Coordinates of C-alpha atoms in Angstrom, one line a residue:
X1 CA 0.0 0.0 0.0
X2 CA 1.2 3.5 -0.8
X3 CA 1.2 6.1 2.0
X4 CA -0.2 8.6 -0.4
X5 CA -3.4 6.6 -0.7
X6 CA -4.3 7.4 2.9
X7 CA -4.1 11.2 2.4
X8 CA -6.7 13.6 1.0
X9 CA -5.8 14.4 -2.6
X10 CA -7.1 17.9 -2.2
X11 CA -4.5 19.0 0.3
X12 CA -1.9 21.7 -0.7
X13 CA 1.7 20.9 -1.3
X14 CA 4.4 22.6 0.8
X15 CA 8.1 21.7 0.7
X16 CA 9.6 19.9 3.8
X17 CA 13.1 18.4 4.3
X18 CA 13.1 16.0 7.2
X19 CA 11.0 12.9 7.8
X20 CA 9.1 11.2 10.6
X21 CA 9.5 7.7 11.8
X22 CA 7.6 5.0 10.0
X23 CA 7.7 1.2 10.5
X24 CA 6.6 -1.0 7.6
X25 CA 7.0 -4.7 6.9
X26 CA 5.9 -4.7 3.2
X27 CA 7.2 -1.5 1.6
X28 CA 10.9 -0.5 1.0
X29 CA 12.3 2.2 3.3
X30 CA 13.5 4.2 0.3
X31 CA 10.0 4.3 -1.2
X32 CA 8.5 5.2 2.1
X33 CA 11.0 8.0 2.7
X34 CA 10.0 9.6 -0.6
X35 CA 6.3 9.4 0.3
X36 CA 7.0 10.8 3.8
X37 CA 8.7 13.8 2.3
X38 CA 5.4 14.6 0.6
X39 CA 3.6 14.9 3.9
X40 CA 2.9 18.6 4.0
X41 CA 0.8 20.9 6.3
X42 CA -2.9 20.7 5.4
X43 CA -3.0 17.1 4.4
X44 CA -5.4 14.8 6.3
X45 CA -5.0 11.1 7.2
X46 CA -6.9 8.6 9.2
X47 CA -5.6 5.8 11.4
X48 CA -5.9 3.9 14.6
X49 CA -4.0 5.1 17.7
X50 CA -2.1 2.0 19.0
X51 CA 0.1 3.7 21.5
X52 CA 0.5 7.0 23.3
X53 CA 3.7 8.1 25.2
X54 CA 3.5 11.7 26.4
X55 CA 3.1 13.9 23.4
X56 CA 4.0 11.2 20.9
X57 CA 1.6 8.6 19.3
X58 CA 1.9 5.6 17.1
X59 CA -0.8 5.5 14.5
X60 CA -1.6 2.3 12.5
X61 CA -2.5 3.4 9.0
X62 CA -2.8 -0.1 7.5
X63 CA -1.9 -3.7 8.3
X64 CA 1.7 -3.1 7.2
X65 CA 2.3 0.6 8.2
X66 CA 2.7 2.3 11.6
X67 CA 3.5 6.0 11.8
X68 CA 5.1 7.7 14.8
X69 CA 4.2 11.4 15.2
X70 CA 3.9 14.2 17.7
X71 CA 0.6 15.8 18.6
X72 CA 0.7 19.6 18.5
X73 CA -2.2 19.9 20.9
X74 CA -2.5 18.7 24.5
X75 CA -5.5 16.4 23.9
X76 CA -6.5 13.1 25.5
X77 CA -6.0 10.6 22.7
X78 CA -6.9 7.0 23.7
X79 CA -5.3 3.9 22.3
X80 CA -7.7 1.9 20.1
X81 CA -9.5 5.0 18.8
X82 CA -9.8 5.6 15.0
X83 CA -9.0 9.3 14.5
X84 CA -8.6 11.8 11.7
X85 CA -5.5 14.0 11.7
X86 CA -4.2 17.0 9.9
X87 CA -0.5 17.4 9.2
X88 CA 0.7 20.5 11.0
X89 CA 4.5 20.3 10.5
X90 CA 7.0 17.9 9.1
X91 CA 10.5 18.2 10.7
X92 CA 12.5 15.7 12.6
X93 CA 9.2 14.3 13.8
X94 CA 5.9 14.6 12.1
X95 CA 3.5 16.9 13.9
X96 CA -0.2 16.1 13.7
X97 CA -3.4 17.8 14.9
X98 CA -6.4 15.6 15.7
X99 CA -9.5 16.7 13.9
X100 CA -12.0 14.3 15.5
X101 CA -12.3 12.0 18.4
X102 CA -15.3 10.1 17.0
X103 CA -15.0 7.6 14.3
X104 CA -18.5 8.0 13.0
X105 CA -18.2 11.8 12.8
X106 CA -14.8 11.6 11.2
X107 CA -16.0 9.3 8.4
X108 CA -19.2 11.3 7.8
X109 CA -17.4 14.6 7.6
X110 CA -14.6 13.3 5.4
X111 CA -17.1 11.8 2.9
X112 CA -19.4 14.9 3.0
X113 CA -16.5 17.2 2.1
X114 CA -15.4 14.9 -0.7
X115 CA -18.9 14.7 -2.2
X116 CA -19.1 18.6 -2.0
X117 CA -15.8 18.9 -3.8
X118 CA -14.3 20.9 -1.0
X119 CA -10.7 20.7 0.4
X120 CA -10.3 18.7 3.5
X121 CA -8.5 20.7 6.1
X122 CA -8.8 22.1 9.6
X123 CA -11.2 24.9 8.5
X124 CA -13.6 22.8 6.5
X125 CA -13.6 19.9 9.0
X126 CA -14.4 22.4 11.9
X127 CA -17.1 24.0 9.7
X128 CA -18.8 20.6 8.8
X129 CA -18.6 19.3 12.4
X130 CA -20.2 22.5 13.7
X131 CA -23.0 22.2 11.2
X132 CA -23.6 18.6 12.3
X133 CA -23.6 19.5 16.0
X134 CA -26.2 22.2 15.4
X135 CA -28.4 19.8 13.4
X136 CA -27.9 21.4 10.0
X137 CA -27.8 19.6 6.7
X138 CA -24.4 18.8 5.3
X139 CA -25.4 18.1 1.7
X140 CA -23.2 19.4 -1.0
X141 CA -25.2 22.5 -1.7
X142 CA -25.3 23.5 2.0
X143 CA -21.6 22.8 2.6
X144 CA -20.6 24.8 -0.5
X145 CA -22.8 27.8 0.6
X146 CA -21.4 27.7 4.1
X147 CA -17.8 27.4 2.8
X148 CA -18.3 30.6 0.8
X149 CA -19.4 32.4 4.0
X150 CA -16.4 31.0 6.0
X151 CA -14.0 32.0 3.3
X152 CA -15.4 35.6 3.4
X153 CA -14.1 35.9 7.0
X154 CA -10.9 33.8 7.0
X155 CA -9.7 35.0 10.4
X156 CA -13.0 33.9 12.1
X157 CA -13.6 30.6 13.8
X158 CA -15.7 28.6 11.3
X159 CA -18.0 27.5 14.2
X160 CA -18.9 31.1 14.8
X161 CA -19.9 31.6 11.1
X162 CA -22.1 28.5 11.4
X163 CA -23.6 29.8 14.7
X164 CA -24.6 33.1 13.2
X165 CA -26.1 31.3 10.2
X166 CA -28.1 29.0 12.6
X167 CA -29.3 32.0 14.6
X168 CA -30.4 33.7 11.4
X169 CA -28.3 36.8 12.1
X170 CA -26.5 38.8 9.4
X171 CA -22.9 37.9 8.8
X172 CA -20.8 41.0 9.4
X173 CA -17.8 42.1 11.5
X174 CA -20.0 43.6 14.2
X175 CA -22.1 40.5 14.8
X176 CA -19.0 38.3 14.7
X177 CA -17.4 40.5 17.4
X178 CA -20.6 40.5 19.5
X179 CA -21.0 36.7 19.2
X180 CA -17.5 36.3 20.5
X181 CA -18.3 38.6 23.4
X182 CA -21.4 36.5 24.3
X183 CA -19.4 33.2 24.0
X184 CA -16.7 34.6 26.2
X185 CA -19.3 35.9 28.7
X186 CA -18.2 39.5 28.0
X187 CA -21.7 40.4 26.9
X188 CA -23.2 41.9 30.0
X189 CA -24.9 45.2 29.6
X190 CA -23.9 46.2 33.1
X191 CA -20.2 45.6 32.4
X192 CA -20.5 47.7 29.2
X193 CA -22.1 50.5 31.2
X194 CA -19.4 50.6 33.8
X195 CA -16.7 50.4 31.1
X196 CA -18.1 53.6 29.6
X197 CA -18.3 55.4 32.9
X198 CA -14.8 54.4 33.9
X199 CA -13.4 56.0 30.7
X200 CA -15.3 59.3 30.9
X201 CA -12.7 61.0 33.2
X202 CA -10.0 60.3 30.7
X203 CA -12.2 61.8 27.9
X204 CA -12.8 64.9 30.1
X205 CA -9.0 65.1 30.5
X206 CA -8.4 64.9 26.7
X207 CA -10.9 67.6 26.0
X208 CA -9.5 69.8 28.8
X209 CA -6.0 69.5 27.5
X210 CA -7.0 70.1 23.9
X211 CA -9.8 72.8 24.2
X212 CA -9.6 74.2 27.7
X213 CA -11.8 74.2 30.8
X214 CA -14.9 75.7 29.1
X215 CA -15.2 73.0 26.5
X216 CA -14.5 70.2 29.0
X217 CA -17.1 71.5 31.4
X218 CA -19.7 71.9 28.6
X219 CA -19.1 68.2 27.7
X220 CA -20.0 67.0 31.2
X221 CA -22.9 69.5 31.6
X222 CA -24.4 68.1 28.4
X223 CA -24.0 64.6 29.8
X224 CA -25.5 65.7 33.1
X225 CA -28.5 67.2 31.3
X226 CA -29.0 63.9 29.4
X227 CA -29.0 61.7 32.5
X228 CA -31.0 64.0 34.8
X229 CA -34.3 63.3 32.9
X230 CA -36.9 61.4 34.7
X231 CA -36.2 57.7 34.4
X232 CA -36.0 54.4 36.2
X233 CA -36.0 55.1 39.9
X234 CA -33.3 54.0 42.3
X235 CA -33.7 50.7 44.3
X236 CA -34.7 49.8 47.8
X237 CA -33.5 46.5 49.2
X238 CA -35.1 43.7 47.3
X239 CA -37.1 40.9 48.9
X240 CA -35.2 37.6 49.1
X241 CA -37.6 35.9 46.8
X242 CA -40.2 37.6 44.6
X243 CA -42.8 36.2 42.3
X244 CA -44.2 37.8 39.2
X245 CA -47.6 38.6 37.8
X246 CA -49.3 37.2 34.7
X247 CA -49.6 39.7 31.8
X248 CA -50.6 39.5 28.2
X249 CA -47.9 38.5 25.7
X250 CA -46.4 41.4 23.8
X251 CA -47.4 42.1 20.3
X252 CA -45.0 42.0 17.3
X253 CA -42.6 44.9 17.5
X254 CA -42.8 45.2 21.3
X255 CA -40.1 44.3 23.8
X256 CA -41.1 41.3 25.9
X257 CA -42.4 43.0 29.1
X258 CA -41.5 41.0 32.1
X259 CA -42.5 38.9 33.9
X260 CA -43.9 36.8 31.1
X261 CA -46.8 34.3 31.4
X262 CA -47.0 32.5 34.7
X263 CA -44.4 32.9 37.4
X264 CA -41.5 33.2 34.9
X265 CA -39.9 36.1 36.6
X266 CA -39.0 34.7 39.9
X267 CA -36.0 36.7 41.1
X268 CA -33.5 36.1 43.8
X269 CA -32.7 39.0 46.0
X270 CA -29.4 39.9 47.6
X271 CA -29.0 39.6 51.4
X272 CA -25.9 40.8 53.3
X273 CA -23.5 38.1 54.3
X274 CA -23.5 37.3 58.0
X275 CA -21.3 39.8 59.8
X276 CA -21.0 42.0 56.8
X277 CA -21.7 45.8 57.3
X278 CA -25.2 46.8 56.3
X279 CA -24.1 50.1 54.8
X280 CA -23.0 50.1 51.1
X281 CA -21.3 52.9 49.3
X282 CA -22.7 52.5 45.9
X283 CA -26.1 53.2 44.4
X284 CA -27.9 56.5 44.3
X285 CA -30.3 55.6 47.1
X286 CA -29.7 56.1 50.8
X287 CA -26.6 54.5 52.2
X288 CA -24.9 54.3 55.5
X289 CA -21.5 55.9 56.1
X290 CA -19.2 55.1 59.0
X291 CA -18.0 58.1 60.9
X292 CA -14.2 58.6 61.2
X293 CA -14.5 58.4 65.0
X294 CA -16.3 55.0 64.9
X295 CA -19.6 56.5 65.9
X296 CA -22.9 55.0 64.9
X297 CA -23.4 55.6 61.1
X298 CA -25.9 58.2 60.0
X299 CA -28.1 57.9 57.0
X300 CA -26.9 59.6 53.9
X301 CA -28.6 60.3 50.6
X302 CA -25.2 60.5 48.8
X303 CA -23.3 57.4 47.8
X304 CA -20.2 58.9 49.5
X305 CA -18.5 58.3 52.8
X306 CA -17.8 61.0 55.4
X307 CA -14.4 61.9 54.0
X308 CA -15.7 62.1 50.4
X309 CA -18.6 64.3 51.4
X310 CA -16.2 66.7 53.2
X311 CA -14.0 66.8 50.2
X312 CA -16.9 67.6 47.9
X313 CA -18.1 70.3 50.2
X314 CA -14.7 71.9 50.2
X315 CA -14.7 71.9 46.4
X316 CA -18.1 73.6 46.3
X317 CA -17.0 76.2 48.8
X318 CA -14.8 77.7 46.0
X319 CA -18.0 78.4 44.0
X320 CA -19.1 82.0 43.9
X321 CA -22.0 82.9 46.3
X322 CA -24.4 83.8 43.4
X323 CA -24.0 80.3 41.9
X324 CA -25.3 78.5 45.0
X325 CA -28.4 79.8 46.7
X326 CA -28.1 79.4 50.5
X327 CA -24.6 78.3 50.1
X328 CA -23.9 77.7 53.8
X329 CA -26.8 75.4 54.2
X330 CA -26.0 73.6 50.9
X331 CA -22.5 72.9 52.1
X332 CA -23.7 71.6 55.4
X333 CA -26.2 69.3 53.7
X334 CA -23.4 67.8 51.6
X335 CA -21.3 67.2 54.7
X336 CA -24.2 65.5 56.4
X337 CA -25.3 63.7 53.3
X338 CA -28.9 65.1 53.5
X339 CA -28.9 66.4 50.0
X340 CA -30.0 64.3 47.1
X341 CA -27.5 63.2 44.4
X342 CA -29.8 64.6 41.7
X343 CA -29.9 68.1 43.4
X344 CA -26.1 68.3 43.4
X345 CA -25.8 67.2 39.8
X346 CA -28.5 69.6 38.7
X347 CA -26.6 72.5 40.3
X348 CA -23.5 71.5 38.3
X349 CA -25.5 71.1 35.1
X350 CA -27.0 74.6 35.2
X351 CA -24.0 76.5 36.5
X352 CA -22.6 79.0 33.9
X353 CA -19.3 80.4 35.3
X354 CA -19.0 84.1 34.7
X355 CA -15.4 84.4 35.8
X356 CA -12.2 82.5 35.3
X357 CA -12.1 81.5 39.0
X358 CA -15.7 80.2 38.8
X359 CA -14.8 78.2 35.7
X360 CA -11.8 76.6 37.5
X361 CA -14.0 75.8 40.5
X362 CA -16.4 74.0 38.3
X363 CA -13.6 72.2 36.4
X364 CA -12.1 71.0 39.7
X365 CA -15.4 69.5 40.8
X366 CA -15.9 67.7 37.5
X367 CA -12.4 66.3 37.7
X368 CA -12.9 65.0 41.2
X369 CA -13.4 61.3 42.1
X370 CA -16.3 62.4 44.3
X371 CA -18.2 63.9 41.3
X372 CA -17.4 60.8 39.2
X373 CA -19.0 58.6 41.9
X374 CA -22.2 60.7 42.0
X375 CA -22.4 60.8 38.2
X376 CA -21.9 57.0 37.9
X377 CA -24.6 56.5 40.5
X378 CA -27.0 58.6 38.5
X379 CA -26.3 56.9 35.2
X380 CA -26.6 53.4 36.6
X381 CA -29.8 54.4 38.3
X382 CA -31.1 55.4 34.9
X383 CA -29.9 52.2 33.3
X384 CA -31.1 49.6 35.7
X385 CA -34.4 48.2 37.2
X386 CA -35.5 47.2 40.7
X387 CA -36.9 43.6 40.8
X388 CA -40.4 44.9 41.7
X389 CA -40.4 47.0 38.5
X390 CA -40.2 43.9 36.4
X391 CA -43.9 43.3 37.4
X392 CA -44.9 46.5 35.8
X393 CA -46.0 46.4 32.2
X394 CA -43.7 48.1 29.7
X395 CA -40.9 48.7 32.2
X396 CA -38.3 46.6 30.3
X397 CA -39.3 48.2 27.0
X398 CA -39.0 51.7 28.5
X399 CA -35.6 50.9 30.0
X400 CA -34.2 49.7 26.6
X401 CA -35.7 52.7 24.7
X402 CA -34.0 55.0 27.2
X403 CA -30.7 53.1 27.1
X404 CA -30.7 53.3 23.3
X405 CA -31.6 57.0 23.1
X406 CA -29.1 58.0 25.8
X407 CA -26.3 56.0 24.2
X408 CA -26.9 57.7 20.9
X409 CA -27.0 61.1 22.5
X410 CA -23.9 60.3 24.5
X411 CA -21.9 59.4 21.4
X412 CA -23.0 62.6 19.8
X413 CA -22.0 64.7 22.8
X414 CA -18.6 63.1 22.9
X415 CA -18.1 63.5 19.2
X416 CA -19.1 67.2 19.3
X417 CA -16.8 67.8 22.2
X418 CA -13.7 66.4 20.4
X419 CA -13.8 63.1 22.4
X420 CA -15.2 60.9 19.6
X421 CA -12.1 58.8 19.4
X422 CA -11.7 58.2 23.1
X423 CA -12.1 54.9 24.9
X424 CA -15.4 56.1 26.4
X425 CA -16.9 56.8 22.9
X426 CA -15.6 53.4 21.6
X427 CA -17.2 51.6 24.7
X428 CA -20.5 53.4 24.0
X429 CA -20.4 52.2 20.4
X430 CA -19.7 48.6 21.6
X431 CA -22.6 48.8 24.0
X432 CA -24.8 50.0 21.1
X433 CA -23.7 47.1 19.0
X434 CA -24.5 44.7 21.9
X435 CA -28.1 46.2 21.9
X436 CA -28.4 45.7 18.1
X437 CA -27.1 42.1 18.4
X438 CA -29.6 41.3 21.2
X439 CA -32.4 43.0 19.2
X440 CA -31.6 40.7 16.2
X441 CA -31.5 37.6 18.4
X442 CA -34.8 38.5 20.1
X443 CA -36.6 38.6 16.7
X444 CA -36.2 34.8 16.7
X445 CA -35.5 33.9 20.3
X446 CA -37.0 35.1 23.6
X447 CA -33.9 36.4 25.3
X448 CA -33.3 39.6 27.2
X449 CA -30.7 41.0 29.6
X450 CA -31.9 42.6 32.8
X451 CA -29.6 45.2 34.4
X452 CA -30.8 45.0 37.9
X453 CA -30.4 47.0 41.2
X454 CA -30.7 44.5 44.1
X455 CA -30.0 45.5 47.7
X456 CA -28.5 48.8 46.4
X457 CA -26.0 47.0 44.2
X458 CA -25.9 46.5 40.4
X459 CA -26.1 43.1 38.9
X460 CA -26.8 41.5 35.5
X461 CA -29.5 39.0 34.7
X462 CA -30.1 36.9 31.5
X463 CA -33.6 35.7 30.9
X464 CA -34.5 32.9 28.3
X465 CA -38.1 31.8 27.9
X466 CA -39.1 28.7 26.0
X467 CA -42.1 26.4 25.5
X468 CA -43.7 24.4 22.8
X469 CA -45.4 26.6 20.1
X470 CA -48.3 24.2 19.9
X471 CA -48.9 24.6 23.6
X472 CA -48.8 28.4 23.1
X473 CA -51.3 28.1 20.3
X474 CA -53.7 26.1 22.6
X475 CA -53.1 28.7 25.3
X476 CA -52.9 25.9 27.9
X477 CA -50.7 27.9 30.2
X478 CA -47.5 25.9 29.7
X479 CA -44.4 28.0 29.9
X480 CA -40.8 27.6 31.0
X481 CA -38.0 30.0 31.5
X482 CA -34.4 30.2 32.7
X483 CA -33.1 33.2 34.6
X484 CA -29.4 33.6 35.2
X485 CA -28.1 36.2 37.8
X486 CA -24.6 37.2 38.8
X487 CA -24.7 38.6 42.3
X488 CA -22.0 39.8 44.7
X489 CA -23.0 37.7 47.7
X490 CA -24.9 34.8 46.2
X491 CA -22.7 34.5 43.2
X492 CA -24.0 33.0 40.0
X493 CA -27.6 31.7 40.3
X494 CA -29.6 29.9 37.7
X495 CA -33.4 29.7 38.2
X496 CA -35.3 27.4 35.9
X497 CA -39.1 27.8 36.1
X498 CA -41.6 25.5 34.4
X499 CA -45.3 26.0 34.8
X500 CA -48.2 23.7 33.7
X501 CA -51.5 25.3 34.5
X502 CA -51.3 26.0 38.2
X503 CA -48.3 23.7 38.9
X504 CA -44.9 25.4 39.1
X505 CA -41.6 23.6 39.1
X506 CA -38.5 25.5 40.0
X507 CA -34.8 24.4 40.0
X508 CA -32.2 26.6 41.6
X509 CA -28.5 26.1 40.8
X510 CA -26.1 28.0 43.1
X511 CA -22.3 28.1 43.6
X512 CA -21.9 26.1 46.9
X513 CA -23.6 24.4 49.9
X514 CA -23.8 27.6 51.9
X515 CA -25.9 29.3 49.3
X516 CA -28.0 26.1 49.1
X517 CA -28.7 26.3 52.8
X518 CA -29.5 30.0 52.5
X519 CA -32.1 29.4 49.8
X520 CA -33.6 26.5 51.6
X521 CA -34.1 28.6 54.7
X522 CA -36.0 31.2 52.7
X523 CA -37.8 29.2 50.1
X524 CA -41.0 29.3 52.1
X525 CA -41.4 33.0 51.2
X526 CA -41.7 32.1 47.5
X527 CA -44.0 29.2 48.2
X528 CA -46.3 31.3 50.3
X529 CA -46.6 34.0 47.6
X530 CA -47.3 31.5 45.0
X531 CA -50.0 29.7 47.1
X532 CA -51.7 33.1 47.6
X533 CA -52.0 33.3 43.8
X534 CA -53.4 29.8 43.5
X535 CA -50.2 28.0 42.4
X536 CA -48.5 24.9 43.9
X537 CA -44.8 24.7 43.8
X538 CA -42.2 21.9 43.7
X539 CA -38.6 23.1 44.2
X540 CA -35.2 21.5 43.5
X541 CA -31.9 23.0 44.5
X542 CA -28.4 21.9 43.3
X543 CA -24.8 23.1 43.5
X544 CA -23.3 24.4 40.3
X545 CA -20.7 22.3 38.5
X546 CA -18.0 24.4 36.9
X547 CA -18.6 22.7 33.5
X548 CA -22.3 23.7 33.7
X549 CA -21.5 27.3 33.0
X550 CA -22.8 28.2 29.5
X551 CA -23.0 31.4 27.5
X552 CA -26.4 32.8 26.4
X553 CA -25.6 31.6 22.8
X554 CA -25.1 28.0 24.1
X555 CA -28.4 28.2 26.0
X556 CA -30.2 29.4 22.9
X557 CA -28.7 26.8 20.6
X558 CA -29.3 24.0 23.1
X559 CA -32.9 25.2 23.5
X560 CA -33.4 25.2 19.8
X561 CA -32.3 21.6 19.6
X562 CA -34.6 20.4 22.3
X563 CA -37.4 22.9 22.6
X564 CA -39.4 25.4 20.6
X565 CA -39.1 29.0 21.5
X566 CA -42.1 30.6 23.4
X567 CA -42.9 33.3 20.8
X568 CA -41.5 35.3 18.0
X569 CA -41.5 38.5 20.1
X570 CA -40.3 41.6 18.4
X571 CA -37.7 43.3 20.6
X572 CA -36.8 46.5 18.8
X573 CA -34.6 48.4 21.1
X574 CA -33.6 50.8 18.3
X575 CA -37.0 52.5 18.0

């Protein structure tokens, strides 16, 4: 048998000098050596692994031919397995990369690519395997069409091209980037929001250096005016467990108002850890601040501690008298924390310095960490929901419309101020693309992110809703949903809810046994609330296994394999 008979004829030829080790009982060494020299990167071979020693393997290609090679990947290759390999290098020892660990898949993919007349290499094998895993056809026409899309983006993982195709999303650079963010769990709206806010001081500094104090101050005043509009209110401490209300399903073109049918929006609240201080220093709502002398904390309306409030008051003391009515009382209110965050920011937004000294005083405040903390609290207050607000019709829709509008205006303000190329502007653009991507997904799949304020702290939730379409058409009340939350004290929490008529099944997955005990001690609250509404509940609780962590895209694709999505809700956050 010739060695070349085992390789794909469609592989490219690349010159190599050295040879791997081959043992043969029926072919001359000289003839084998010539064939071995032809083993070039990109060629594909199949054989049985008969021995593995560290990173080297012996592969039986036929009854009279055994090849010794090195694996270029740290993979678990078992003796006795029939595998497909791609040649990666051909030096003193042949370097191979396993393409499959399943004989059936390997044979199927190999034959499908040959029938489609496509080259057999790492890219086409990964593409075909991904199509098979997602239940797509691998006939010649389908493979050739997908290959054209893969070749249009040669630097992109073929599996991502297949995934976008399966999701029914347009294939472009923006969607590819967002898909990778979602797969790497870098998709969260809350993280995108904080990334923007973290870069605004640097943008202010660039405008200040380039155009002076007046332009820099005007940039922040425009942003303040944008985020001082009436919006989503700040949060009080959430209940440990809270059940939703039934509402009508949204019409096409509407955002899915939450909670959806049944008790699909069961939320887990945040409770302080035992022994932890009850005061928190973030969030625009009232917080507790510890006095420097160790005295009993006093209630504050500002998300600042005592030292920060004193610093802010000192900065405001440099303002001219005419800019601050009742200046003495105002400064005292800041020190005591009895003035609202919004009142402080409104004063800064409307101040028009008439002198150079007043302009410098305003600039000094806008540069201060204390102002940044107040501004961030105001923005996150506008861009997040309290758990109880999820029970109000249209709240989620209103939040996304506000978020979209304010992001567009923020980008315009930064551009007009000369900060259009700053990291803050780029982060705002990325968050807008995230919204666009989620909007496109939601045209086909019921998925929405929920930026939440729980116990005065910001967290992110992901909600997926699925059920059988036929059940929806019968309106028999069947519905199921998965809510994923990432919280500071509880950690990651998955809440799966399934409802059939008045029977509700919930499954909570938490990070460890301590959280399991915490939920178990408080589960009666949820049960009592559901019973009052006429529902009976069965609850299961498990500890998360690290391997169980999945991205939103994986949840959607897995759901698409085994379930039918609840509804084709329109979710146009760009209107």
